[in-house]
mmCIF file of C-alpha atoms in Angstrom:
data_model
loop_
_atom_site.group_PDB
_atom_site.id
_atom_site.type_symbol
_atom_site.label_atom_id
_atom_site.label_comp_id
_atom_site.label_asym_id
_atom_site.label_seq_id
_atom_site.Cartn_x
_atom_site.Cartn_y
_atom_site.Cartn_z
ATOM 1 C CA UNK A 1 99.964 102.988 77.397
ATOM 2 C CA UNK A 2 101.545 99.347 77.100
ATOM 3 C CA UNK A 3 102.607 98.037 80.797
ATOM 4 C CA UNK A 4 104.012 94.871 80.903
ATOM 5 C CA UNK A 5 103.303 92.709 84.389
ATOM 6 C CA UNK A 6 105.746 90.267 85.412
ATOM 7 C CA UNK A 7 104.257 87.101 86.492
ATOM 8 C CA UNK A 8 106.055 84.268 88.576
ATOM 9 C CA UNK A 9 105.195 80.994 88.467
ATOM 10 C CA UNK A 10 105.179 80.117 91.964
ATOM 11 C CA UNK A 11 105.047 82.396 95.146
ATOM 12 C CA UNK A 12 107.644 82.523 97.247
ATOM 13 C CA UNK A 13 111.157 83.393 98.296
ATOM 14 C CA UNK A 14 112.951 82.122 95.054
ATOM 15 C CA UNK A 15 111.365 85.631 93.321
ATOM 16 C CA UNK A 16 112.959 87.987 95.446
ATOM 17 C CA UNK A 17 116.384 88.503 93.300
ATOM 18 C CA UNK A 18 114.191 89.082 90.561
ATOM 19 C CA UNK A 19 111.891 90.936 91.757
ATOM 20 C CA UNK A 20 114.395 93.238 93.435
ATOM 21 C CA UNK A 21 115.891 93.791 89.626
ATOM 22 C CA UNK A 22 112.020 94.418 88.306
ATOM 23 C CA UNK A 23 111.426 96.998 91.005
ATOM 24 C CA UNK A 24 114.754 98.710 90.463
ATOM 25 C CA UNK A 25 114.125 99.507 86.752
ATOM 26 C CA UNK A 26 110.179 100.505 87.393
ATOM 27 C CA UNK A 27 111.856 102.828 90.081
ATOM 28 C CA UNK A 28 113.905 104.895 87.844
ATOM 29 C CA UNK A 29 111.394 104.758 84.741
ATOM 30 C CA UNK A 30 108.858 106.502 86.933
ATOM 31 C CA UNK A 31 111.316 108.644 89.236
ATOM 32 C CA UNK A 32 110.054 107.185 92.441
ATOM 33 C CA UNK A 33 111.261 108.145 95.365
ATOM 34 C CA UNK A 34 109.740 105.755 98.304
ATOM 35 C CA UNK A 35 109.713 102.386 98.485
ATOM 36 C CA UNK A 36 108.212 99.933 101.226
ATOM 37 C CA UNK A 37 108.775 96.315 101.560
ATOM 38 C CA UNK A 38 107.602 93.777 104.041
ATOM 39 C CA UNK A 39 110.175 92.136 105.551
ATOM 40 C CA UNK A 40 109.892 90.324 108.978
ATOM 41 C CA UNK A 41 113.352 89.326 109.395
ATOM 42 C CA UNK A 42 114.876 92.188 107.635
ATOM 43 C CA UNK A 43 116.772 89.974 104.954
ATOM 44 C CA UNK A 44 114.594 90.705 101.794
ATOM 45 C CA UNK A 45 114.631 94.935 103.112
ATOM 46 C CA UNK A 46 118.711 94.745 103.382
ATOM 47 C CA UNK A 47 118.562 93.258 100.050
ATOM 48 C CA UNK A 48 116.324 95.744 98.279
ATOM 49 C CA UNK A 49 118.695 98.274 100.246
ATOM 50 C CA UNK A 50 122.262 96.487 98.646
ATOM 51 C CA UNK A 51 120.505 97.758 95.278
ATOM 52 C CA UNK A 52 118.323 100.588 95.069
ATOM 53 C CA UNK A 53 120.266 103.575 97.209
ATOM 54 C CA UNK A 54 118.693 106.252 95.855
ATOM 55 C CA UNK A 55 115.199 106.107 97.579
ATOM 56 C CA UNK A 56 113.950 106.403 100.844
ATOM 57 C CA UNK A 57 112.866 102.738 101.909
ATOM 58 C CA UNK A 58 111.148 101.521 105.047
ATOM 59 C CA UNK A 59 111.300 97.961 105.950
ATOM 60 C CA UNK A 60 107.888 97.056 107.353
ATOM 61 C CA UNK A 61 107.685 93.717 110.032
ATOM 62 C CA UNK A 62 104.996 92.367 112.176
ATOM 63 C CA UNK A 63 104.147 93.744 115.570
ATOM 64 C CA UNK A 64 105.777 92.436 118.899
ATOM 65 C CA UNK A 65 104.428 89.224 119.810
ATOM 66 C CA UNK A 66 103.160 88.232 116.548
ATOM 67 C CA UNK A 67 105.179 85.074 116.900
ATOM 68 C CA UNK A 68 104.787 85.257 120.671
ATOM 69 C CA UNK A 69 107.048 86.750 123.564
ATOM 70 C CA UNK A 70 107.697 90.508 123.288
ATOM 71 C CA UNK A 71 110.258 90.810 120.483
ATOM 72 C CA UNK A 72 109.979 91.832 116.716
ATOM 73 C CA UNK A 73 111.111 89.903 114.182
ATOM 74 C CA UNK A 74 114.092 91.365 112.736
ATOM 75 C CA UNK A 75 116.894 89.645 113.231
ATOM 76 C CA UNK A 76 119.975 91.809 114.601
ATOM 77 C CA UNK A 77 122.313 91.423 111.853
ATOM 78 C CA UNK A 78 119.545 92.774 109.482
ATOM 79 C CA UNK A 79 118.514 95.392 111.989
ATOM 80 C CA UNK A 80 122.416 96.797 112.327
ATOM 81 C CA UNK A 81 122.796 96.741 108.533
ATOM 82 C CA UNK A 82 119.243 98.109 107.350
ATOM 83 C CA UNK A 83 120.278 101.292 110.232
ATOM 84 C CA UNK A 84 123.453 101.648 108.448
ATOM 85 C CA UNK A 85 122.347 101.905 105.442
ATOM 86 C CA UNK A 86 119.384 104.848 106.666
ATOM 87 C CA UNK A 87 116.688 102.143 105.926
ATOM 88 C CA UNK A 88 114.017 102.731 108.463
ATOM 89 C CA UNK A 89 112.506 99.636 110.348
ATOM 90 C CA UNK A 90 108.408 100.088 111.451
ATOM 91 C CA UNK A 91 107.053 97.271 113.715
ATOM 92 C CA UNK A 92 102.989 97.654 114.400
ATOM 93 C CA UNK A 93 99.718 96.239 113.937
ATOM 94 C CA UNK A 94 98.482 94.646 110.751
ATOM 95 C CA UNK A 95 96.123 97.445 109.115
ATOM 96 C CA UNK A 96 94.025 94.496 107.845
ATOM 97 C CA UNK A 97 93.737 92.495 110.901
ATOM 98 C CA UNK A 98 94.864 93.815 113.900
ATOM 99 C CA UNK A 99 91.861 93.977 116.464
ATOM 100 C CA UNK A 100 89.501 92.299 114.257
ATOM 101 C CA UNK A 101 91.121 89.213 113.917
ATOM 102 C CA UNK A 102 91.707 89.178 117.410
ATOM 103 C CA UNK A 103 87.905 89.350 118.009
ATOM 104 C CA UNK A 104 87.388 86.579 115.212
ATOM 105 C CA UNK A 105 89.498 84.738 116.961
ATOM 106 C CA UNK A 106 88.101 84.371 120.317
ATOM 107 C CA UNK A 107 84.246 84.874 119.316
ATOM 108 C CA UNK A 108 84.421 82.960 115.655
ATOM 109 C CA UNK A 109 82.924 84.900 112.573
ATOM 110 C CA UNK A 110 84.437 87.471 110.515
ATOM 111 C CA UNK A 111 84.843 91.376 110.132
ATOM 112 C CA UNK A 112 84.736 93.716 107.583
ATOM 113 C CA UNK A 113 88.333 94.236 107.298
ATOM 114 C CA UNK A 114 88.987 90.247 106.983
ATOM 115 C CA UNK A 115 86.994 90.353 104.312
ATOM 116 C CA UNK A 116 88.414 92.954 102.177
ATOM 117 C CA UNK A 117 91.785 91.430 102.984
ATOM 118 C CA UNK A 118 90.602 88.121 101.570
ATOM 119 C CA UNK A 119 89.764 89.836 98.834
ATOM 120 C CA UNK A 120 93.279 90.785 97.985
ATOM 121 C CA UNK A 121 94.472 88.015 98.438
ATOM 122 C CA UNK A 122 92.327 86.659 95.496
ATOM 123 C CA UNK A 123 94.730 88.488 93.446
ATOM 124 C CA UNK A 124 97.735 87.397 95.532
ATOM 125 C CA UNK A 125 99.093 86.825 99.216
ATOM 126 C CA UNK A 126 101.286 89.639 98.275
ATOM 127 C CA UNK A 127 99.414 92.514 96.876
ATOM 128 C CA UNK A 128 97.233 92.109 100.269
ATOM 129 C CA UNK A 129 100.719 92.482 102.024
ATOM 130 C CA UNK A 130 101.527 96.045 99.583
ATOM 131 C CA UNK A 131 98.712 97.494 100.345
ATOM 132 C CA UNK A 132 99.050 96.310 103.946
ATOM 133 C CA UNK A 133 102.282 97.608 104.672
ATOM 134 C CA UNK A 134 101.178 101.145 102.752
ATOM 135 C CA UNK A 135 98.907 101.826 105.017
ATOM 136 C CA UNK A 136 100.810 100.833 108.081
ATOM 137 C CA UNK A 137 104.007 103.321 107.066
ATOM 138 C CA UNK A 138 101.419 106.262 105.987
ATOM 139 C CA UNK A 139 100.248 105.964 109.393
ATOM 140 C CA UNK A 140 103.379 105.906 111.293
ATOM 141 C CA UNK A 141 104.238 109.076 109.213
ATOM 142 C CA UNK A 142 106.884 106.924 106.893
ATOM 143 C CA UNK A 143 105.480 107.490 103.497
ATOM 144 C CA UNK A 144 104.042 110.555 101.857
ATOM 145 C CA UNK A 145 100.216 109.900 100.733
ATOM 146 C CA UNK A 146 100.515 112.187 98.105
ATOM 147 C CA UNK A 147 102.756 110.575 95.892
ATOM 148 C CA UNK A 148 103.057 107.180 94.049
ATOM 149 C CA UNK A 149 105.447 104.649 95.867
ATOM 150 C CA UNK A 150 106.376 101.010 95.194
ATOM 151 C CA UNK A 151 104.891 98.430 97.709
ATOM 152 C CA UNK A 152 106.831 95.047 97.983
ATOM 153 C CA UNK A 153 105.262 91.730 99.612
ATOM 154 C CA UNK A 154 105.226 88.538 99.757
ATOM 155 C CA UNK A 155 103.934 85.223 100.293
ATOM 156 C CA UNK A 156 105.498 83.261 103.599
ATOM 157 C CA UNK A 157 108.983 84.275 102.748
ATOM 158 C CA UNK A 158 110.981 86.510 100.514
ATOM 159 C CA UNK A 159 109.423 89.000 98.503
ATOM 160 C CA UNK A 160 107.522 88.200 94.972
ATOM 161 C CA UNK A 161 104.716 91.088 94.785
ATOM 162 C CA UNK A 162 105.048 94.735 93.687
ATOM 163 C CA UNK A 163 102.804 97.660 92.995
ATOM 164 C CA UNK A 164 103.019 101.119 92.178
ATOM 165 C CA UNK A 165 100.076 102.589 94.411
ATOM 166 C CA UNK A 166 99.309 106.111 96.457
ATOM 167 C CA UNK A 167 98.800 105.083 99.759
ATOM 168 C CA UNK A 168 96.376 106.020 101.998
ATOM 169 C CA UNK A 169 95.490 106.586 106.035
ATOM 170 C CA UNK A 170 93.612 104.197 107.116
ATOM 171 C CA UNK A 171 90.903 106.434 108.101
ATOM 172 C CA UNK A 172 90.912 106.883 104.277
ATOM 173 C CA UNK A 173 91.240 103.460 103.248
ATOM 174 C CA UNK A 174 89.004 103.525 100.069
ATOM 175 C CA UNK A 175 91.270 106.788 98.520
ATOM 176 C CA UNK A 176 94.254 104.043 98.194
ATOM 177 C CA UNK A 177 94.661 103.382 94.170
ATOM 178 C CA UNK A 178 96.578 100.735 93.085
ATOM 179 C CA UNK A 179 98.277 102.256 89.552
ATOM 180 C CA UNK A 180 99.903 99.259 88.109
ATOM 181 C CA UNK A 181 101.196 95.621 88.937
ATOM 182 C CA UNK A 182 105.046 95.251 88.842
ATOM 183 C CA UNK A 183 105.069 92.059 89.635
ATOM 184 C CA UNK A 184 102.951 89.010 91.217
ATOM 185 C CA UNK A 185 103.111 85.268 90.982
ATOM 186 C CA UNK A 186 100.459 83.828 88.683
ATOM 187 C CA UNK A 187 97.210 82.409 90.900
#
């Protein structure tokens, strides 16, 4: 089989049109039916929702308080339009931090899940994110784990990552695969 990866030059926000257009096509070659993207605000999910209606897509932010205060991240205007549109919005703990980084940070050192996270992100910010956010929505009950879906991160913000993967519970961590690379800026 001949698979071509696209590769960005830079990470960042100035990928997602493209990106968007990349995961579209990949989408309908494979017949993919569930899609989930990282999207704080909720600007990079509503656009992925303007063009790809046929799917079931869940737009993945951080927990409360991540930024501080109580609140999520998704901005209202986002919120109203990615609920209109039957996009579904999860808010929750990082799968590859969450606890753990809150030990690290008050008692120094490291744990085992910081370290496999670091080692996605030798491949890119935004494949850590994919399979981040996969795990997360299996979890919450959002995505089947017995199916191939597209993952969609990114680096800061905007979206410039995508994978086809099966996801997997986090109990089950190690049964994710990652099938092929859509998309990823160049390290």
């Amino acid at each position: 089989m001949d698979k071509n990866i696209h590769y960005f030059e830079n990470p960042g926000i100035e990928n997602t049109d493209k990106l968007i257009e990349l995961v579209k096509a990949r989408k309908e070659e494979l017949g993919i039916k569930n899609i989930v993207i990282a999207s704080a605000s909720g600007s990079s999910g509503v656009k992925l929702a303007e063009k790809i209606e046929d799917a079931s897509i869940v737009n993945v932010t951080h927990h409360a308080g991540f930024r501080g205060g109580d609140e999520i991240e998704v901005e209202t205007k986002y919120g109203l339009e990615l609920e209109k549109r039957g996009v579904e919005i999860y808010a929750g703990s990082h799968a590859l931090s969450g606890v753990g980084r809150g030990i690290s940070n008050k008692f120094g050192g490291v744990t085992p899940v910081e370290v496999v996270a670091e080692t996605l992100r030798m491949f890119s910010q935004g494949l850590k994110v994919c399979v981040e956010i996969s795990i997360m929505a299996a979890d919450a009950g959002l995505i089947p784990t017995d199916t191939e879906v597209i993952a969609i991160g990114g680096t800061g913000k905007g979206v410039d990552t995508a994978v086809v993967l099966s996801p997997a519970h986090i109990n089950n961590f190690f049964d994710l695969r990652i099938h092929e690379i859509i998309a990823m800026p160049r390290p």
